[in-house]
Amino acid sequence: MMALLPIRTFGDPVLRQRAAEVTEIDGKIARLCDDMFVTMYDAPGVGLAAPQVGILKRLFVYDIGDGPEVMVNPVIAETDGELEFEEGCLSIPGMHIPIVRAERVHVTGRNLDGNDVDFEADDLFGRVVLHELDHLDGVLMLDRLDPDTRKQVMRELRRMADLAAEIEPVTPVTPGAPVTQAASKPAFGLG
Ligand code: ZN
């Protein structure tokens, strides 16, 4: 059974830790990836790193329109260029910020079959790879901002959190009562 996993959000300490190498790509890892895909597509996002669902392992899933892919133990071999690109993050819902990163990345790692993968990525793909790789090191897109912009964004995050707390409906759950689901979903996020 595939399951929707809760996505950890900003403030959760798990997002600030370095994830450990995957030592064995087994059935447990495959099931985790299945659940991560379900969670990513539901969000919706184009990428999702294991720490975002509370698992400190070095892997992420993505789909930039060419089908689902898994990257295990990814390592950046080389980067070049520089590109500003508006990013969202499923762990920082509602925030879209222009972030400067390398334009191209050459990355190596393994896929879910345990085979070596080695490719270059640019544009949206490059951005997804760099964004998700940061999650494996406990780094968030906010950390890529200059100090002044970061301060502004943090203020906005606090304002949004206060607003969310105010409008949070306090509904007592009565057995048999129809369950209403919150309609708010994070906007399109990289992962
Ligand atoms: Zn993210």
PDB file of C-alpha atoms and ligand atoms in Angstrom:
ATOM      1  CA  MET A   1       0.000   0.000   0.000  1.00  0.00           C
ATOM      2  CA  MET A   2       1.315   3.388  -0.922  1.00  0.00           C
ATOM      3  CA  ALA A   3       0.867   6.110   1.611  1.00  0.00           C
ATOM      4  CA  LEU A   4       0.750   9.858   1.621  1.00  0.00           C
ATOM      5  CA  LEU A   5       3.458  11.079   3.987  1.00  0.00           C
ATOM      6  CA  PRO A   6       3.252  14.307   5.991  1.00  0.00           C
ATOM      7  CA  ILE A   7       5.653  16.885   4.574  1.00  0.00           C
ATOM      8  CA  ARG A   8       7.829  18.462   7.256  1.00  0.00           C
ATOM      9  CA  THR A   9       7.738  22.229   7.198  1.00  0.00           C
ATOM     10  CA  PHE A  10      10.051  25.065   8.120  1.00  0.00           C
ATOM     11  CA  GLY A  11      10.902  24.991  11.822  1.00  0.00           C
ATOM     12  CA  ASP A  12      11.083  21.196  11.954  1.00  0.00           C
ATOM     13  CA  PRO A  13      14.629  20.326  13.089  1.00  0.00           C
ATOM     14  CA  VAL A  14      14.781  17.317  10.738  1.00  0.00           C
ATOM     15  CA  LEU A  15      15.091  19.778   7.827  1.00  0.00           C
ATOM     16  CA  ARG A  16      18.320  21.104   9.339  1.00  0.00           C
ATOM     17  CA  GLN A  17      20.259  17.852   9.612  1.00  0.00           C
ATOM     18  CA  ARG A  18      22.639  16.185   7.205  1.00  0.00           C
ATOM     19  CA  ALA A  19      21.136  12.979   5.821  1.00  0.00           C
ATOM     20  CA  ALA A  20      23.158   9.752   5.849  1.00  0.00           C
ATOM     21  CA  GLU A  21      24.321   7.800   2.802  1.00  0.00           C
ATOM     22  CA  VAL A  22      22.038   4.993   1.682  1.00  0.00           C
ATOM     23  CA  THR A  23      24.058   1.836   2.313  1.00  0.00           C
ATOM     24  CA  GLU A  24      21.695  -0.642   0.704  1.00  0.00           C
ATOM     25  CA  ILE A  25      19.024  -0.054  -1.935  1.00  0.00           C
ATOM     26  CA  ASP A  26      16.494  -2.602  -0.715  1.00  0.00           C
ATOM     27  CA  GLY A  27      12.725  -3.076  -0.650  1.00  0.00           C
ATOM     28  CA  LYS A  28      12.409  -0.641   2.220  1.00  0.00           C
ATOM     29  CA  ILE A  29      14.025   2.114   0.167  1.00  0.00           C
ATOM     30  CA  ALA A  30      11.818   1.224  -2.831  1.00  0.00           C
ATOM     31  CA  ARG A  31       8.676   1.502  -0.674  1.00  0.00           C
ATOM     32  CA  LEU A  32       9.853   4.803   0.751  1.00  0.00           C
ATOM     33  CA  CYS A  33      10.291   6.108  -2.816  1.00  0.00           C
ATOM     34  CA  ASP A  34       6.781   4.926  -3.772  1.00  0.00           C
ATOM     35  CA  ASP A  35       5.361   6.871  -0.835  1.00  0.00           C
ATOM     36  CA  MET A  36       7.475   9.886  -1.668  1.00  0.00           C
ATOM     37  CA  PHE A  37       6.165   9.915  -5.246  1.00  0.00           C
ATOM     38  CA  VAL A  38       2.558   9.778  -4.050  1.00  0.00           C
ATOM     39  CA  THR A  39       3.316  12.626  -1.642  1.00  0.00           C
ATOM     40  CA  MET A  40       5.170  14.693  -4.264  1.00  0.00           C
ATOM     41  CA  TYR A  41       2.438  14.383  -6.911  1.00  0.00           C
ATOM     42  CA  ASP A  42      -0.244  15.185  -4.358  1.00  0.00           C
ATOM     43  CA  ALA A  43       1.489  18.356  -3.128  1.00  0.00           C
ATOM     44  CA  PRO A  44       2.059  19.004  -6.111  1.00  0.00           C
ATOM     45  CA  GLY A  45       5.793  19.341  -6.546  1.00  0.00           C
ATOM     46  CA  VAL A  46       8.430  18.302  -9.060  1.00  0.00           C
ATOM     47  CA  GLY A  47      10.871  16.995  -6.485  1.00  0.00           C
ATOM     48  CA  LEU A  48      10.934  15.714  -2.912  1.00  0.00           C
ATOM     49  CA  ALA A  49      13.900  14.854  -0.706  1.00  0.00           C
ATOM     50  CA  ALA A  50      13.719  12.162   1.996  1.00  0.00           C
ATOM     51  CA  PRO A  51      14.374  14.593   4.903  1.00  0.00           C
ATOM     52  CA  GLN A  52      11.198  16.447   3.876  1.00  0.00           C
ATOM     53  CA  VAL A  53       9.240  13.403   5.002  1.00  0.00           C
ATOM     54  CA  GLY A  54      11.398  12.976   8.088  1.00  0.00           C
ATOM     55  CA  ILE A  55      13.781  10.342   6.723  1.00  0.00           C
ATOM     56  CA  LEU A  56      17.453  11.304   7.014  1.00  0.00           C
ATOM     57  CA  LYS A  57      18.709   9.359   4.003  1.00  0.00           C
ATOM     58  CA  ARG A  58      20.503  10.765   0.983  1.00  0.00           C
ATOM     59  CA  LEU A  59      17.912  10.317  -1.722  1.00  0.00           C
ATOM     60  CA  PHE A  60      15.367  12.359  -3.572  1.00  0.00           C
ATOM     61  CA  VAL A  61      12.626  11.712  -6.109  1.00  0.00           C
ATOM     62  CA  TYR A  62      11.652  13.970  -8.982  1.00  0.00           C
ATOM     63  CA  ASP A  63       9.570  14.230 -12.110  1.00  0.00           C
ATOM     64  CA  ILE A  64      10.194  17.178 -14.374  1.00  0.00           C
ATOM     65  CA  GLY A  65       7.698  15.875 -16.923  1.00  0.00           C
ATOM     66  CA  ASP A  66       9.673  12.867 -18.177  1.00  0.00           C
ATOM     67  CA  GLY A  67       8.387  10.404 -15.609  1.00  0.00           C
ATOM     68  CA  PRO A  68       9.354   9.493 -12.044  1.00  0.00           C
ATOM     69  CA  GLU A  69      13.061   9.212 -11.227  1.00  0.00           C
ATOM     70  CA  VAL A  70      15.011   8.468  -8.068  1.00  0.00           C
ATOM     71  CA  MET A  71      18.478   9.742  -7.221  1.00  0.00           C
ATOM     72  CA  VAL A  72      20.326   7.892  -4.457  1.00  0.00           C
ATOM     73  CA  ASN A  73      23.515   9.235  -2.829  1.00  0.00           C
ATOM     74  CA  PRO A  74      23.815  12.108  -5.313  1.00  0.00           C
ATOM     75  CA  VAL A  75      27.109  13.972  -5.498  1.00  0.00           C
ATOM     76  CA  ILE A  76      27.835  17.169  -7.385  1.00  0.00           C
ATOM     77  CA  ALA A  77      30.791  16.566  -9.678  1.00  0.00           C
ATOM     78  CA  GLU A  78      30.843  20.058 -11.131  1.00  0.00           C
ATOM     79  CA  THR A  79      28.768  23.186 -11.527  1.00  0.00           C
ATOM     80  CA  ASP A  80      29.070  26.191 -13.770  1.00  0.00           C
ATOM     81  CA  GLY A  81      27.298  29.379 -14.684  1.00  0.00           C
ATOM     82  CA  GLU A  82      24.873  31.335 -12.572  1.00  0.00           C
ATOM     83  CA  LEU A  83      21.115  31.640 -12.894  1.00  0.00           C
ATOM     84  CA  GLU A  84      18.350  33.368 -10.957  1.00  0.00           C
ATOM     85  CA  PHE A  85      15.258  31.186 -10.828  1.00  0.00           C
ATOM     86  CA  GLU A  86      12.062  31.554  -8.827  1.00  0.00           C
ATOM     87  CA  GLU A  87      11.864  28.630  -6.412  1.00  0.00           C
ATOM     88  CA  GLY A  88       9.167  27.262  -4.201  1.00  0.00           C
ATOM     89  CA  CYS A  89       9.652  24.634  -1.528  1.00  0.00           C
ATOM     90  CA  LEU A  90       7.081  22.136  -0.299  1.00  0.00           C
ATOM     91  CA  SER A  91       8.547  22.613   3.173  1.00  0.00           C
ATOM     92  CA  ILE A  92       8.008  26.385   2.987  1.00  0.00           C
ATOM     93  CA  PRO A  93       4.483  26.506   1.557  1.00  0.00           C
ATOM     94  CA  GLY A  94       3.316  29.678  -0.112  1.00  0.00           C
ATOM     95  CA  MET A  95       6.797  31.176  -0.593  1.00  0.00           C
ATOM     96  CA  HIS A  96       8.213  31.790  -4.034  1.00  0.00           C
ATOM     97  CA  ILE A  97      11.582  33.467  -4.073  1.00  0.00           C
ATOM     98  CA  PRO A  98      14.117  34.187  -6.815  1.00  0.00           C
ATOM     99  CA  ILE A  99      17.252  32.265  -5.860  1.00  0.00           C
ATOM    100  CA  VAL A 100      20.652  32.467  -7.520  1.00  0.00           C
ATOM    101  CA  ARG A 101      22.391  29.143  -8.046  1.00  0.00           C
ATOM    102  CA  ALA A 102      24.650  27.479 -10.588  1.00  0.00           C
ATOM    103  CA  GLU A 103      23.089  27.251 -14.024  1.00  0.00           C
ATOM    104  CA  ARG A 104      24.350  23.760 -14.794  1.00  0.00           C
ATOM    105  CA  VAL A 105      25.210  20.838 -12.585  1.00  0.00           C
ATOM    106  CA  HIS A 106      26.991  17.589 -13.327  1.00  0.00           C
ATOM    107  CA  VAL A 107      25.766  15.048 -10.819  1.00  0.00           C
ATOM    108  CA  THR A 108      26.587  11.413 -10.111  1.00  0.00           C
ATOM    109  CA  GLY A 109      24.803   8.861  -7.965  1.00  0.00           C
ATOM    110  CA  ARG A 110      22.686   5.732  -8.223  1.00  0.00           C
ATOM    111  CA  ASN A 111      19.179   4.953  -9.326  1.00  0.00           C
ATOM    112  CA  LEU A 112      16.722   2.636  -7.601  1.00  0.00           C
ATOM    113  CA  ASP A 113      18.159  -0.381  -9.477  1.00  0.00           C
ATOM    114  CA  GLY A 114      21.528   0.354  -7.908  1.00  0.00           C
ATOM    115  CA  ASN A 115      23.049   1.389 -11.230  1.00  0.00           C
ATOM    116  CA  ASP A 116      25.416   4.332 -11.488  1.00  0.00           C
ATOM    117  CA  VAL A 117      23.902   7.433 -12.990  1.00  0.00           C
ATOM    118  CA  ASP A 118      25.869  10.374 -14.234  1.00  0.00           C
ATOM    119  CA  PHE A 119      24.291  13.329 -16.000  1.00  0.00           C
ATOM    120  CA  GLU A 120      24.297  17.037 -16.562  1.00  0.00           C
ATOM    121  CA  ALA A 121      21.243  19.117 -15.766  1.00  0.00           C
ATOM    122  CA  ASP A 122      20.364  22.715 -16.470  1.00  0.00           C
ATOM    123  CA  ASP A 123      17.262  24.930 -16.485  1.00  0.00           C
ATOM    124  CA  LEU A 124      14.414  23.531 -14.302  1.00  0.00           C
ATOM    125  CA  PHE A 125      16.107  20.134 -14.034  1.00  0.00           C
ATOM    126  CA  GLY A 126      19.358  21.635 -12.788  1.00  0.00           C
ATOM    127  CA  ARG A 127      17.431  23.707 -10.308  1.00  0.00           C
ATOM    128  CA  VAL A 128      15.526  20.714  -8.947  1.00  0.00           C
ATOM    129  CA  VAL A 129      18.751  18.730  -8.504  1.00  0.00           C
ATOM    130  CA  LEU A 130      20.482  21.590  -6.630  1.00  0.00           C
ATOM    131  CA  HIS A 131      17.427  22.370  -4.486  1.00  0.00           C
ATOM    132  CA  GLU A 132      16.909  18.712  -3.467  1.00  0.00           C
ATOM    133  CA  LEU A 133      20.625  18.150  -2.875  1.00  0.00           C
ATOM    134  CA  ASP A 134      20.564  21.075  -0.432  1.00  0.00           C
ATOM    135  CA  HIS A 135      17.776  19.331   1.507  1.00  0.00           C
ATOM    136  CA  LEU A 136      20.107  16.337   2.002  1.00  0.00           C
ATOM    137  CA  ASP A 137      22.578  18.685   3.700  1.00  0.00           C
ATOM    138  CA  GLY A 138      19.998  20.430   5.889  1.00  0.00           C
ATOM    139  CA  VAL A 139      20.104  23.551   3.724  1.00  0.00           C
ATOM    140  CA  LEU A 140      16.944  25.445   2.754  1.00  0.00           C
ATOM    141  CA  MET A 141      16.472  27.919  -0.082  1.00  0.00           C
ATOM    142  CA  LEU A 142      16.282  30.702   2.532  1.00  0.00           C
ATOM    143  CA  ASP A 143      19.952  30.064   3.274  1.00  0.00           C
ATOM    144  CA  ARG A 144      20.790  31.029  -0.316  1.00  0.00           C
ATOM    145  CA  LEU A 145      19.470  34.571   0.129  1.00  0.00           C
ATOM    146  CA  ASP A 146      21.502  37.641   0.969  1.00  0.00           C
ATOM    147  CA  PRO A 147      21.030  38.700   4.632  1.00  0.00           C
ATOM    148  CA  ASP A 148      18.628  41.591   3.892  1.00  0.00           C
ATOM    149  CA  THR A 149      16.312  39.595   1.640  1.00  0.00           C
ATOM    150  CA  ARG A 150      16.434  36.729   4.094  1.00  0.00           C
ATOM    151  CA  LYS A 151      15.308  39.044   6.896  1.00  0.00           C
ATOM    152  CA  GLN A 152      12.381  40.250   4.782  1.00  0.00           C
ATOM    153  CA  VAL A 153      11.378  36.717   3.855  1.00  0.00           C
ATOM    154  CA  MET A 154      11.572  35.565   7.487  1.00  0.00           C
ATOM    155  CA  ARG A 155       9.267  38.438   8.490  1.00  0.00           C
ATOM    156  CA  GLU A 156       6.817  37.391   5.779  1.00  0.00           C
ATOM    157  CA  LEU A 157       6.998  33.761   6.947  1.00  0.00           C
ATOM    158  CA  ARG A 158       6.183  34.797  10.497  1.00  0.00           C
ATOM    159  CA  ARG A 159       3.282  36.942   9.259  1.00  0.00           C
ATOM    160  CA  MET A 160       1.915  33.993   7.269  1.00  0.00           C
ATOM    161  CA  ALA A 161       2.277  31.685  10.286  1.00  0.00           C
ATOM    162  CA  ASP A 162       0.379  34.155  12.495  1.00  0.00           C
ATOM    163  CA  LEU A 163      -2.338  34.484   9.874  1.00  0.00           C
ATOM    164  CA  ALA A 164      -2.651  30.706   9.564  1.00  0.00           C
ATOM    165  CA  ALA A 165      -2.946  30.403  13.350  1.00  0.00           C
ATOM    166  CA  GLU A 166      -5.747  32.983  13.361  1.00  0.00           C
ATOM    167  CA  ILE A 167      -7.834  31.336  10.676  1.00  0.00           C
ATOM    168  CA  GLU A 168      -7.243  27.758  11.853  1.00  0.00           C
ATOM    169  CA  PRO A 169     -10.786  26.460  12.363  1.00  0.00           C
ATOM    170  CA  VAL A 170     -11.419  24.893  15.747  1.00  0.00           C
ATOM    171  CA  THR A 171     -13.893  22.210  14.870  1.00  0.00           C
ATOM    172  CA  PRO A 172     -14.808  19.640  17.467  1.00  0.00           C
ATOM    173  CA  VAL A 173     -14.880  16.207  15.895  1.00  0.00           C
ATOM    174  CA  THR A 174     -18.198  14.495  16.387  1.00  0.00           C
ATOM    175  CA  PRO A 175     -18.379  10.808  15.552  1.00  0.00           C
ATOM    176  CA  GLY A 176     -20.350  10.340  12.354  1.00  0.00           C
ATOM    177  CA  ALA A 177     -20.077  13.991  11.366  1.00  0.00           C
ATOM    178  CA  PRO A 178     -18.949  14.658   7.796  1.00  0.00           C
ATOM    179  CA  VAL A 179     -15.250  15.334   7.640  1.00  0.00           C
ATOM    180  CA  THR A 180     -14.272  18.517   5.861  1.00  0.00           C
ATOM    181  CA  GLN A 181     -10.767  18.724   4.526  1.00  0.00           C
ATOM    182  CA  ALA A 182      -8.794  21.916   4.547  1.00  0.00           C
ATOM    183  CA  ALA A 183      -8.784  23.257   1.013  1.00  0.00           C
ATOM    184  CA  SER A 184      -5.445  24.999   1.307  1.00  0.00           C
ATOM    185  CA  LYS A 185      -2.592  23.294  -0.457  1.00  0.00           C
ATOM    186  CA  PRO A 186       0.881  24.585  -1.012  1.00  0.00           C
ATOM    187  CA  ALA A 187       1.358  26.185  -4.394  1.00  0.00           C
ATOM    188  CA  PHE A 188       3.592  24.531  -6.965  1.00  0.00           C
ATOM    189  CA  GLY A 189       6.887  23.754  -5.305  1.00  0.00           C
ATOM    190  CA  LEU A 190      10.191  22.434  -6.504  1.00  0.00           C
ATOM    191  CA  GLY A 191      10.316  20.088  -3.574  1.00  0.00           C
TER     192      GLY A 191
HETATM  193 ZN    ZN B   1      12.460  22.300  -0.805  1.00  0.00          ZN
END
